Coordinates of C-alpha atoms and ligand atoms in Angstrom, one line a residue:
M1114 CA 340.5 -109.9 175.9
L1115 CA 344.2 -109.6 176.2
F1116 CA 345.6 -106.2 177.4
S1117 CA 348.3 -106.4 174.8
R1118 CA 345.7 -106.3 172.0
M1119 CA 343.3 -103.8 173.7
F1120 CA 342.7 -100.4 172.2
M1121 CA 342.8 -98.6 175.6
P1122 CA 344.4 -95.2 175.1
T1123 CA 344.8 -93.7 178.6
M1124 CA 345.2 -89.9 178.9
K1125 CA 347.6 -88.0 181.0
E1126 CA 346.7 -84.4 180.4
I1127 CA 342.9 -84.1 181.1
P1128 CA 341.4 -81.0 179.4
K1129 CA 340.2 -78.3 181.7
E1130 CA 336.7 -78.4 180.3
A1131 CA 336.2 -81.8 182.1
E1132 CA 334.7 -80.4 185.2
V1133 CA 333.2 -83.5 186.8
V1134 CA 335.0 -86.6 187.9
S1135 CA 333.1 -89.0 185.6
H1136 CA 334.1 -87.0 182.6
R1137 CA 337.7 -86.8 183.7
L1138 CA 337.9 -90.5 184.4
M1139 CA 336.2 -91.5 181.2
L1140 CA 338.7 -89.6 179.2
K1141 CA 341.6 -90.7 181.4
A1142 CA 340.7 -94.4 181.3
G1143 CA 340.1 -94.4 177.5
Y1144 CA 336.3 -94.9 177.7
I1145 CA 335.5 -91.9 175.4
R1146 CA 337.0 -89.3 173.1
R1147 CA 335.6 -86.0 172.1
L1148 CA 335.0 -85.3 168.5
S1149 CA 333.2 -82.0 168.8
S1150 CA 331.1 -80.1 171.3
G1151 CA 328.8 -82.6 173.0
I1152 CA 329.7 -85.3 170.5
Y1153 CA 331.8 -88.3 171.5
T1154 CA 333.2 -91.5 170.3
W1155 CA 332.9 -94.5 172.6
L1156 CA 336.1 -96.5 172.8
P1157 CA 336.1 -100.3 173.4
L1158 CA 336.0 -100.1 177.2
G1159 CA 333.3 -97.5 177.4
L1160 CA 331.2 -99.2 174.8
K1161 CA 331.4 -102.5 176.7
S1162 CA 329.9 -100.7 179.7
V1163 CA 327.2 -99.2 177.4
R1164 CA 326.3 -102.5 176.0
K1165 CA 326.0 -104.0 179.4
V1166 CA 323.6 -101.3 180.5
E1167 CA 321.7 -101.8 177.2
N1168 CA 321.4 -105.5 177.8
I1169 CA 320.0 -105.0 181.2
I1170 CA 317.5 -102.5 179.8
R1171 CA 316.5 -104.9 177.1
E1172 CA 316.0 -107.8 179.4
E1173 CA 313.9 -105.8 181.9
M1174 CA 311.8 -104.2 179.1
N1175 CA 311.2 -107.5 177.4
K1176 CA 310.1 -109.0 180.7
K1177 CA 307.3 -106.4 180.8
G1178 CA 306.2 -107.4 177.3
A1179 CA 307.7 -104.3 175.6
Q1180 CA 308.9 -105.0 172.0
E1181 CA 312.0 -103.6 170.5
I1182 CA 311.9 -101.6 167.2
L1183 CA 314.3 -99.2 165.6
M1184 CA 313.1 -95.9 164.3
P1185 CA 314.9 -93.4 162.0
L1186 CA 317.1 -90.6 163.3
V1187 CA 316.1 -88.3 160.4
Q1188 CA 312.5 -87.3 160.4
P1189 CA 310.3 -85.2 158.1
K1190 CA 309.1 -81.8 159.1
E1191 CA 305.5 -82.6 158.3
L1192 CA 305.0 -84.9 161.3
W1193 CA 306.5 -82.3 163.6
V1194 CA 304.1 -79.7 162.2
E1195 CA 301.2 -82.0 162.9
S1196 CA 302.2 -82.3 166.5
K1197 CA 302.8 -78.5 166.6
R1198 CA 306.3 -79.0 167.8
W1199 CA 308.2 -77.9 164.7
D1200 CA 308.0 -74.2 165.8
K1201 CA 307.7 -74.9 169.6
Y1202 CA 310.7 -77.1 170.1
G1203 CA 313.2 -74.3 169.9
K1204 CA 316.8 -74.6 168.9
E1205 CA 317.4 -78.0 170.5
L1206 CA 315.7 -79.4 167.4
L1207 CA 318.3 -79.4 164.6
R1208 CA 316.5 -78.7 161.4
F1209 CA 318.0 -79.0 157.9
V1210 CA 317.1 -79.2 154.2
D1211 CA 317.9 -82.1 151.8
R1212 CA 318.8 -81.8 148.1
N1213 CA 315.1 -81.7 147.1
E1214 CA 314.5 -78.8 149.4
R1215 CA 312.6 -81.0 151.9
E1216 CA 312.8 -79.9 155.4
L1217 CA 314.0 -82.5 157.9
C1218 CA 315.2 -82.7 161.5
L1219 CA 317.4 -84.9 163.7
A1220 CA 315.2 -86.6 166.3
P1221 CA 315.5 -85.3 169.8
T1222 CA 312.8 -87.8 170.7
H1223 CA 310.4 -90.1 168.9
E1224 CA 306.8 -89.4 169.9
E1225 CA 305.8 -88.2 166.4
V1226 CA 307.3 -91.1 164.5
V1227 CA 306.0 -93.8 166.9
T1228 CA 302.5 -92.3 167.0
D1229 CA 302.5 -92.1 163.2
L1230 CA 303.5 -95.8 163.0
V1231 CA 300.8 -96.8 165.5
R1232 CA 298.0 -94.8 163.9
R1233 CA 298.7 -96.5 160.6
E1234 CA 299.0 -100.0 161.9
V1235 CA 296.7 -100.3 165.0
R1236 CA 293.0 -100.6 164.2
S1237 CA 291.2 -102.2 167.0
Y1238 CA 291.2 -102.6 170.8
K1239 CA 292.5 -106.1 170.1
D1240 CA 295.8 -104.7 169.0
L1241 CA 296.2 -103.0 172.3
P1242 CA 297.9 -102.6 174.8
L1243 CA 301.2 -102.1 173.1
N1244 CA 304.6 -101.0 174.3
L1245 CA 307.3 -100.3 171.7
Y1246 CA 310.8 -99.3 172.6
Q1247 CA 314.2 -98.7 170.9
I1248 CA 317.7 -98.0 172.0
Q1249 CA 318.8 -95.4 169.6
T1250 CA 320.7 -92.2 168.9
K1251 CA 319.1 -88.9 169.7
F1252 CA 320.3 -85.4 168.8
R1253 CA 319.6 -82.4 170.8
D1254 CA 321.4 -79.2 170.1
E1255 CA 321.8 -78.4 173.8
I1256 CA 322.7 -74.9 174.8
R1257 CA 325.3 -76.0 177.2
P1258 CA 326.6 -79.5 176.4
R1259 CA 328.8 -80.4 179.3
F1260 CA 330.1 -83.1 181.6
G1261 CA 331.0 -85.3 178.7
V1262 CA 328.4 -87.8 177.7
M1263 CA 326.3 -86.8 180.7
R1264 CA 324.9 -83.9 178.7
G1265 CA 325.9 -84.5 175.1
R1266 CA 324.3 -83.3 171.9
E1267 CA 324.4 -86.7 170.3
F1268 CA 323.5 -89.5 172.8
T1269 CA 321.9 -92.9 173.1
M1270 CA 318.5 -93.1 174.7
K1271 CA 316.3 -96.0 175.4
D1272 CA 312.8 -94.7 174.7
A1273 CA 309.6 -96.6 175.1
Y1274 CA 306.1 -95.7 174.2
S1275 CA 302.9 -97.3 175.5
F1276 CA 299.5 -97.4 173.9
D1277 CA 296.4 -98.3 175.8
V1278 CA 292.6 -98.3 175.3
D1279 CA 291.9 -96.2 178.4
E1280 CA 293.3 -94.4 181.4
E1281 CA 293.2 -97.5 183.6
G1282 CA 295.3 -99.4 181.0
A1283 CA 297.7 -96.5 180.7
E1284 CA 298.2 -96.4 184.4
K1285 CA 298.9 -100.1 184.4
S1286 CA 301.5 -99.6 181.6
Y1287 CA 303.0 -96.8 183.6
M1288 CA 303.3 -98.9 186.7
A1289 CA 304.9 -101.7 184.7
M1290 CA 307.6 -99.3 183.5
F1291 CA 308.1 -97.9 187.0
D1292 CA 308.8 -101.5 188.0
A1293 CA 311.1 -102.1 185.1
Y1294 CA 313.1 -99.0 185.7
T1295 CA 313.5 -99.9 189.4
N1296 CA 314.8 -103.3 188.3
I1297 CA 317.1 -101.8 185.7
F1298 CA 318.8 -99.3 188.0
K1299 CA 319.0 -101.8 190.8
R1300 CA 320.7 -104.3 188.5
C1301 CA 323.1 -101.5 187.3
G1302 CA 324.2 -101.3 191.0
L1303 CA 323.2 -97.7 191.4
L1304 CA 322.1 -95.8 194.4
F1305 CA 319.0 -94.0 193.1
R1306 CA 315.6 -92.7 193.9
A1307 CA 312.4 -92.4 191.9
V1308 CA 311.1 -88.9 192.5
E1309 CA 307.8 -87.3 191.5
A1310 CA 308.2 -84.9 188.6
D1311 CA 305.9 -82.2 187.1
T1312 CA 303.2 -83.5 184.7
G1313 CA 302.2 -80.1 183.4
P1314 CA 298.5 -79.4 183.1
I1315 CA 297.7 -83.2 183.0
G1316 CA 298.2 -83.4 186.8
G1317 CA 298.3 -86.6 188.8
N1318 CA 301.3 -88.5 190.0
F1319 CA 302.2 -90.0 186.7
S1320 CA 305.6 -88.6 186.1
H1321 CA 308.7 -89.9 187.9
E1322 CA 312.3 -89.1 187.3
F1323 CA 314.9 -91.7 188.3
M1324 CA 317.7 -89.9 190.0
V1325 CA 321.1 -91.3 190.8
L1326 CA 322.3 -89.6 194.0
A1327 CA 325.5 -87.7 193.4
E1328 CA 327.0 -84.5 194.6
T1329 CA 327.7 -83.3 191.1
G1330 CA 324.1 -83.8 189.9
E1331 CA 322.4 -80.9 188.1
D1332 CA 319.1 -81.7 189.6
I1333 CA 317.8 -81.0 193.1
I1334 CA 315.7 -83.7 194.9
I1335 CA 313.5 -82.7 197.8
S1336 CA 312.7 -85.6 200.1
C1337 CA 311.3 -86.3 203.5
D1338 CA 313.5 -87.4 206.4
T1339 CA 310.5 -89.4 207.8
C1340 CA 308.3 -90.8 205.0
D1341 CA 309.1 -91.8 201.4
Y1342 CA 308.0 -88.6 199.8
A1343 CA 310.5 -87.4 197.2
A1344 CA 310.1 -85.0 194.3
N1345 CA 312.2 -82.9 192.0
L1346 CA 312.6 -79.2 192.8
E1347 CA 310.0 -78.2 190.1
K1348 CA 307.3 -80.4 191.6
A1349 CA 308.2 -80.6 195.3
E1350 CA 305.6 -79.2 197.7
S1351 CA 305.8 -78.3 201.4
A1352 CA 303.1 -78.0 204.0
P1353 CA 302.3 -74.5 205.3
V1354 CA 303.1 -73.7 208.9
R1355 CA 299.5 -73.2 209.9
K1356 CA 298.4 -70.8 212.5
A1357 CA 295.3 -68.5 212.8
P1358 CA 295.4 -65.8 210.1
S1359 CA 295.8 -62.3 211.5
T1360 CA 292.6 -60.3 211.9
K1361 CA 294.4 -57.0 211.9
K1362 CA 293.5 -54.6 209.2
G1363 CA 294.3 -51.0 208.3
V1364 CA 297.1 -50.6 210.8
F1365 CA 299.8 -50.1 208.2
R1366 CA 302.0 -47.1 207.8
R1367 CA 303.8 -45.5 204.9
V1368 CA 307.6 -45.2 205.2
E1369 CA 310.2 -43.6 203.0
T1370 CA 312.7 -46.1 201.6
P1371 CA 314.9 -44.0 199.2
G1372 CA 316.5 -46.1 196.5
M1373 CA 315.7 -49.4 198.4
R1374 CA 314.5 -51.8 195.7
R1375 CA 315.8 -55.2 196.5
V1376 CA 314.5 -57.3 199.4
D1377 CA 317.9 -57.4 201.1
E1378 CA 318.2 -53.6 200.8
V1379 CA 314.7 -53.0 202.3
S1380 CA 315.3 -55.6 205.0
S1381 CA 318.5 -54.0 206.3
F1382 CA 317.2 -50.4 205.8
L1383 CA 314.1 -51.1 207.9
N1384 CA 315.9 -53.5 210.1
T1385 CA 313.2 -56.2 209.4
P1386 CA 314.0 -59.8 208.7
V1387 CA 313.6 -60.8 205.1
D1388 CA 310.8 -63.2 205.9
R1389 CA 308.7 -60.3 207.2
L1390 CA 308.8 -58.8 203.7
L1391 CA 306.4 -59.6 201.0
K1392 CA 307.5 -59.7 197.4
T1393 CA 305.0 -58.8 194.7
I1394 CA 306.1 -60.0 191.3
V1395 CA 304.3 -58.8 188.2
Y1396 CA 304.0 -61.1 185.2
N1397 CA 302.9 -60.8 181.6
T1398 CA 300.9 -63.8 180.6
D1399 CA 298.6 -65.0 177.8
K1400 CA 295.7 -64.4 180.3
G1401 CA 296.7 -60.8 181.0
I1402 CA 298.9 -59.1 183.6
I1403 CA 299.0 -60.7 187.0
G1404 CA 300.7 -60.2 190.3
V1405 CA 302.2 -63.0 192.5
L1406 CA 302.8 -62.7 196.2
V1407 CA 305.5 -64.6 198.0
K1408 CA 307.4 -64.2 201.3
G1409 CA 310.6 -62.2 200.9
D1410 CA 312.9 -65.2 201.5
R1411 CA 311.2 -67.5 199.0
E1412 CA 311.2 -67.8 195.2
I1413 CA 308.2 -68.3 192.9
N1414 CA 308.1 -71.6 191.2
E1415 CA 306.9 -70.6 187.7
T1416 CA 306.0 -74.2 186.8
K1417 CA 303.4 -74.3 189.6
L1418 CA 302.1 -70.9 188.5
R1419 CA 301.8 -72.1 184.9
N1420 CA 299.9 -75.2 185.9
L1421 CA 297.6 -73.4 188.3
L1422 CA 296.5 -70.9 185.7
G1423 CA 296.9 -73.1 182.6
L1424 CA 299.3 -70.6 181.1
E1425 CA 300.9 -71.0 177.8
Y1426 CA 303.0 -67.9 178.1
L1427 CA 304.6 -66.4 181.2
D1428 CA 307.3 -63.7 181.5
L1429 CA 308.4 -61.2 184.0
A1430 CA 306.8 -57.8 183.2
D1431 CA 309.3 -55.1 182.1
S1432 CA 309.8 -51.9 184.0
V1433 CA 307.6 -49.9 181.7
T1434 CA 304.6 -52.3 182.2
I1435 CA 305.2 -52.3 186.0
E1436 CA 305.2 -48.5 186.1
E1437 CA 302.0 -48.4 184.0
T1438 CA 300.1 -51.0 186.0
T1439 CA 301.2 -50.2 189.5
G1440 CA 301.9 -46.5 189.4
G1441 CA 305.3 -47.1 191.0
P1442 CA 308.7 -48.1 189.6
L1443 CA 310.2 -51.6 189.6
G1444 CA 311.2 -52.6 193.2
F1445 CA 308.3 -50.8 194.9
T1446 CA 305.4 -52.9 193.9
G1447 CA 302.9 -54.0 196.6
P1448 CA 299.4 -55.6 196.8
V1449 CA 297.6 -52.8 198.6
G1450 CA 295.2 -51.1 196.2
L1451 CA 296.8 -52.9 193.2
G1452 CA 294.2 -53.4 190.4
I1453 CA 295.5 -56.6 188.8
P1454 CA 294.6 -60.2 189.7
L1455 CA 296.7 -61.3 192.6
Y1456 CA 297.7 -64.9 193.4
A1457 CA 299.4 -65.5 196.7
D1458 CA 301.6 -68.3 198.0
R1459 CA 299.9 -70.1 200.9
D1460 CA 302.4 -68.9 203.4
V1461 CA 301.2 -65.3 202.8
E1462 CA 297.9 -66.1 204.5
F1463 CA 299.6 -66.6 207.8
M1464 CA 301.9 -63.6 207.6
E1465 CA 301.4 -60.8 210.1
D1466 CA 302.6 -57.1 210.2
F1467 CA 304.8 -57.3 207.1
V1468 CA 306.4 -54.9 204.7
V1469 CA 305.2 -54.4 201.1
G1470 CA 306.0 -52.0 198.3
G1471 CA 304.0 -48.8 198.2
N1472 CA 303.4 -48.6 194.4
E1473 CA 305.2 -45.3 194.6
K1474 CA 308.8 -44.3 194.1
D1475 CA 310.9 -44.7 197.3
V1476 CA 307.9 -45.8 199.4
H1477 CA 307.1 -49.0 201.3
L1478 CA 304.2 -49.9 203.6
V1479 CA 304.9 -51.5 207.0
D1480 CA 302.6 -53.5 209.3
V1481 CA 300.5 -54.7 206.4
N1482 CA 298.2 -57.7 207.0
P1483 CA 296.4 -60.0 204.5
G1484 CA 293.1 -58.2 205.3
D1485 CA 294.6 -55.1 203.6
F1486 CA 294.3 -56.4 200.1
S1487 CA 292.4 -59.0 198.2
V1488 CA 293.7 -62.0 196.4
R1489 CA 292.2 -64.6 194.1
G1490 CA 293.4 -67.2 196.5
Y1491 CA 296.3 -68.8 198.4
F1492 CA 298.1 -71.5 196.5
D1493 CA 301.3 -73.5 196.6
L1494 CA 303.4 -71.2 194.4
K1495 CA 306.9 -71.4 195.8
F1496 CA 309.9 -73.7 195.6
A1497 CA 310.1 -76.0 198.5
R1498 CA 313.4 -76.2 200.3
E1499 CA 315.3 -78.0 203.0
G1500 CA 313.8 -77.5 206.5
D1501 CA 310.2 -77.1 205.2
L1502 CA 307.5 -79.4 206.4
C1503 CA 306.7 -82.5 204.4
P1504 CA 303.3 -82.3 202.6
R1505 CA 302.5 -85.9 203.5
C1506 CA 303.6 -86.3 207.1
N1507 CA 305.1 -84.2 209.8
G1508 CA 308.7 -84.8 208.7
R1509 CA 311.2 -82.3 207.6
L1510 CA 312.3 -81.9 204.0
V1511 CA 315.9 -82.4 203.0
S1512 CA 317.6 -81.4 199.8
T1513 CA 320.0 -83.7 197.8
K1514 CA 321.5 -83.6 194.4
G1515 CA 320.8 -86.1 191.7
I1516 CA 321.5 -87.0 188.1
E1517 CA 318.4 -87.8 186.1
V1518 CA 319.0 -91.1 184.3
G1519 CA 315.4 -92.0 183.5
H1520 CA 312.0 -90.4 183.1
I1521 CA 308.6 -92.0 182.9
F1522 CA 305.6 -90.0 181.9
K1523 CA 301.9 -90.5 181.2
L1524 CA 301.2 -88.5 178.0
G1525 CA 297.5 -89.1 178.0
L1526 CA 296.0 -88.0 174.7
K1527 CA 298.5 -85.3 173.8
Y1528 CA 300.0 -87.0 170.7
S1529 CA 297.1 -89.2 169.8
V1530 CA 294.8 -86.2 169.4
A1531 CA 297.4 -84.1 167.6
L1532 CA 298.2 -86.9 165.2
N1533 CA 294.7 -88.5 165.2
A1534 CA 295.7 -91.9 166.5
K1535 CA 292.5 -93.8 167.1
F1536 CA 291.3 -97.4 167.5
L1537 CA 287.9 -99.0 167.4
D1538 CA 286.6 -100.1 170.8
K1539 CA 284.4 -103.2 171.5
E1540 CA 281.3 -101.3 170.4
G1541 CA 282.9 -100.3 167.2
K1542 CA 283.3 -96.7 168.3
E1543 CA 286.4 -94.7 167.4
R1544 CA 288.5 -93.6 170.4
Y1545 CA 291.8 -92.0 170.9
I1546 CA 294.7 -94.1 172.1
V1547 CA 296.1 -93.3 175.6
M1548 CA 299.8 -93.0 175.6
G1549 CA 302.8 -93.0 177.9
C1550 CA 306.6 -92.4 177.2
Y1551 CA 309.6 -93.7 179.0
G1552 CA 313.2 -92.7 178.6
I1553 CA 316.6 -93.7 179.9
G1554 CA 319.9 -92.0 179.0
V1555 CA 322.3 -94.9 178.4
G1556 CA 325.6 -93.1 178.3
R1557 CA 324.4 -90.9 181.2
T1558 CA 323.8 -94.0 183.2
V1559 CA 327.4 -95.2 182.7
A1560 CA 328.7 -91.7 183.6
A1561 CA 326.4 -91.6 186.7
A1562 CA 327.7 -94.9 187.8
I1563 CA 331.2 -93.5 187.7
E1564 CA 330.1 -90.4 189.5
Q1565 CA 329.0 -92.7 192.2
G1566 CA 331.9 -95.1 192.1
H1567 CA 335.5 -93.8 192.0
D1568 CA 338.5 -93.0 194.1
E1569 CA 341.8 -91.3 193.7
N1570 CA 343.0 -94.2 191.6
G1571 CA 340.2 -94.2 189.1
I1572 CA 336.8 -95.8 188.3
I1573 CA 335.0 -98.3 190.6
L1574 CA 332.1 -99.7 188.6
P1575 CA 329.5 -102.2 189.8
M1576 CA 330.1 -105.7 188.5
A1577 CA 327.0 -105.5 186.2
V1578 CA 328.3 -102.5 184.2
A1579 CA 332.1 -102.7 184.4
P1580 CA 333.8 -103.2 181.1
F1581 CA 335.3 -106.5 182.4
E1582 CA 334.4 -108.5 185.5
V1583 CA 337.9 -109.6 186.3
D1584 CA 341.5 -108.8 185.4
V1585 CA 343.9 -111.7 185.5
L1586 CA 347.3 -110.0 186.2
P1587 CA 350.6 -111.9 186.0
V1588 CA 353.0 -109.6 187.8
N1589 CA 355.9 -110.7 185.7
S1590 CA 355.0 -111.6 182.1
S1591 CA 358.3 -113.2 181.4
H1592 CA 358.0 -115.6 184.3
Q1593 CA 356.8 -118.8 182.5
E1594 CA 355.1 -120.5 185.4
S1595 CA 353.1 -117.3 186.2
M1596 CA 352.0 -116.9 182.6
E1597 CA 351.0 -120.6 182.3
L1598 CA 348.8 -120.3 185.4
A1599 CA 347.4 -116.9 184.3
N1600 CA 346.5 -118.3 180.9
R1601 CA 344.9 -121.3 182.4
I1602 CA 342.8 -119.3 184.8
Y1603 CA 341.9 -116.8 182.1
N1604 CA 340.7 -119.4 179.7
E1605 CA 338.8 -121.3 182.4
L1606 CA 337.0 -118.1 183.4
L1607 CA 336.1 -117.4 179.8
E1608 CA 334.7 -120.9 179.5
R1609 CA 332.7 -120.4 182.7
G1610 CA 331.1 -117.3 181.0
I1611 CA 333.0 -114.7 183.0
D1612 CA 333.9 -111.5 181.2
A1613 CA 337.6 -111.7 181.9
A1614 CA 340.6 -109.8 180.7
M1615 CA 344.3 -110.7 181.1
D1616 CA 347.1 -108.2 181.4
D1617 CA 349.7 -110.1 179.4
R1618 CA 351.7 -106.9 178.6
D1619 CA 355.4 -106.8 179.2
E1620 CA 355.0 -103.8 181.6
R1621 CA 356.2 -102.9 185.1
P1622 CA 353.8 -104.3 187.8
G1623 CA 353.0 -100.7 188.9
V1624 CA 351.7 -99.9 185.4
K1625 CA 349.5 -103.0 185.4
F1626 CA 348.0 -102.3 188.8
K1627 CA 347.4 -98.7 188.0
D1628 CA 345.6 -99.4 184.8
C1629 CA 343.5 -102.1 186.4
D1630 CA 342.4 -99.6 189.0
L1631 CA 341.9 -96.8 186.6
I1632 CA 339.6 -98.6 184.2
G1633 CA 337.5 -99.9 187.1
I1634 CA 337.6 -103.7 186.8
P1635 CA 335.9 -104.9 190.0
L1636 CA 338.0 -108.0 190.6
R1637 CA 341.7 -108.6 190.2
V1638 CA 343.6 -111.9 190.3
T1639 CA 347.2 -111.3 190.9
I1640 CA 349.7 -114.0 190.1
G1641 CA 353.1 -113.3 191.6
E1642 CA 356.2 -115.5 191.7
K1643 CA 356.5 -115.4 195.5
N1644 CA 352.9 -116.6 196.2
L1645 CA 353.1 -119.1 193.4
K1646 CA 356.0 -120.9 195.2
E1647 CA 353.4 -121.6 198.0
G1648 CA 350.8 -122.5 195.4
L1649 CA 348.8 -119.3 196.1
A1650 CA 347.5 -116.3 194.1
E1651 CA 345.8 -113.2 195.3
I1652 CA 342.2 -112.0 194.7
K1653 CA 341.4 -108.3 195.3
L1654 CA 338.2 -106.4 195.1
R1655 CA 338.5 -103.0 193.5
R1656 CA 336.3 -101.6 196.3
E1657 CA 338.5 -102.9 199.1
K1658 CA 342.0 -102.2 200.2
D1659 CA 343.2 -105.6 201.1
S1660 CA 343.6 -108.7 199.0
I1661 CA 343.1 -112.3 200.0
K1662 CA 345.4 -115.2 199.2
V1663 CA 343.7 -118.2 197.7
K1664 CA 345.0 -121.6 196.6
K1665 CA 345.7 -121.5 192.9
E1666 CA 343.3 -124.4 192.2
E1667 CA 340.5 -122.5 193.9
I1668 CA 340.9 -119.2 192.1
V1669 CA 338.4 -119.9 189.3
E1670 CA 335.7 -121.0 191.7
R1671 CA 336.2 -118.0 193.9
V1672 CA 336.0 -115.6 191.0
V1673 CA 332.9 -117.2 189.6
D1674 CA 331.3 -116.9 193.1
Y1675 CA 332.2 -113.2 193.5
V1676 CA 330.9 -112.3 190.1
K1677 CA 327.6 -114.1 190.7
R1678 CA 327.3 -112.5 194.1
F1679 CA 328.0 -109.0 193.0
K1680 CA 326.0 -109.0 189.7
Ligands
LIG2165 P1 317.4 -83.0 181.1 O1 316.4 -82.4 182.0 O2 318.6 -83.6 181.9 O3 317.8 -82.2 179.9 P2 315.3 -84.2 179.8 O4 314.2 -84.0 180.8 O5 315.4 -83.4 178.6 O6 316.7 -84.3 180.5 P3 314.1 -86.6 178.7 O7 313.6 -85.9 177.5 O8 313.1 -87.0 179.7 O9 315.2 -85.7 179.3 O10 315.0 -87.8 178.2 C1 315.1 -89.0 178.8 C2 316.5 -89.3 179.3 O11 317.5 -89.1 178.4 C3 316.9 -88.5 180.5 O12 316.3 -89.0 181.7 C4 318.4 -88.5 180.4 O13 318.8 -89.7 181.1 C5 318.7 -88.7 179.0 N1 319.1 -87.4 178.4 C6 318.4 -86.3 178.1 N2 319.1 -85.4 177.6 C7 320.4 -85.9 177.5 C8 321.7 -85.4 177.0 N3 321.7 -84.1 176.5 N4 322.7 -86.1 177.1 C9 322.7 -87.4 177.6 N5 321.5 -87.9 178.1 C10 320.4 -87.2 178.0
LIG2166 MG1 316.8 -81.8 178.3

């Protein structure tokens, strides 16, 4: 591509809403333009990157025997009613009505449609296993679209769905996708980590998120500094600091704590560290009112609580409910004498002489011990955090930020039961198909790559996903000899299969260098009059400061070498 013909509108005034660097640079470098909230047009440069990511995805998916299909964006209500998600999905699902009063939605995901397809077409165990994928538009009416294409409302996803005869097969399919995703993100040149994610009530280690490590990531990754344990914040566990539980009982005292409701208020009023306080949180659930106990300096992980008790519904109790069930106002709840089922975090078992609410206005109890109340059990109910002990080894946990670019998940029978997707096994018996689903955010992957690769001059993309591999840059476009060489190199590179661009514009050298850096082309071949006199030209890697001088006859070979090496 010649720069003189390229539609590459760079932007000077970046809107304030562009908070993260990838968003700013994608606007600035003319990769994307905003049409409306969370809805973007991909311009030629951005789209070239997107296509490269898509091709890598395709190749790696095909290698695993997955087959590409293309399903509709517009889907009928009936299928979503069958899966019971029409009402449950919430406002992210954009519903609308056609001229015949039929209710439809824009697909946020495709489990319904793909399961419907498979239940109609798959009859026997001989048709399985099957993995179908597509690279297609999704629409999710996100509450807070932001960071450009990173969290858009309309975005491209690669979504795959696997269908197996049994659990064992489904696990094999899962591992194949784990492998494919690892290859995909490696080939994209990203620094990433596969982390364990929550599977809901299914349990097991069959949900992983692929996280690109970046400071601006919205997700928190908890990992071990010693072994390879890594999980997202929702799922991460930590090992309890074990010691002998206290045998003390009945030594507690009642103290007045006027107006002290919050943990920090009680802590400073009683001059007791926050981790010597116990929080008692009352919840309304579909299984009745419950209380959850956690150390004063920790937070309850409601996902863990839901999974433990198999809850469909969980919400903090309001002040009226608290007053009715505990006898005291909000802020003064404690476990002693409390007549609701109590579930304690495992740390609580090892606490000693701590402070709890007195279930009475302006009263707390001090020197309370676990023997002073009864719980249904001690469970892992809190968020893990940096400094905790690793659940697998004796290492320490550390916390990093990441961008979720991919997610693989074993669905089990969820959709096949809901939509009645069955097959006939060898004995001729009807059985439900075991499913898995696997997503990659294509645009988000490009944005994440930029989040990881940039400097003050612009984008630094890995060779495999950059819009062009090399920019041939004649410093002075009116110098005939420079242009002749530039043209020759450019054409030879194209013939050798290199994705080359040439900046043939009649622009000042500064402008050409700046644009080349801004749009993130990994290699630059600079042809200047002075070097040319000595039969030389320069090659520079975008990542590095210095350039090297190479004999003009050797340029093409060198460039081909670099491209191969870095791709
Ligand atoms: P998130 O937690 O970031 O909202 P999700 O858990 O809803 O993501 P999935 O339903 O697992 O995401 O979708 C698969 C992939 O699609 C994600 O890993 C992500 O890369 C991408 N994705 C999801 N939502 C968006 C969005 N609003 N904009 C761009 N990409 C997205
Ligand atoms: Mg989401």
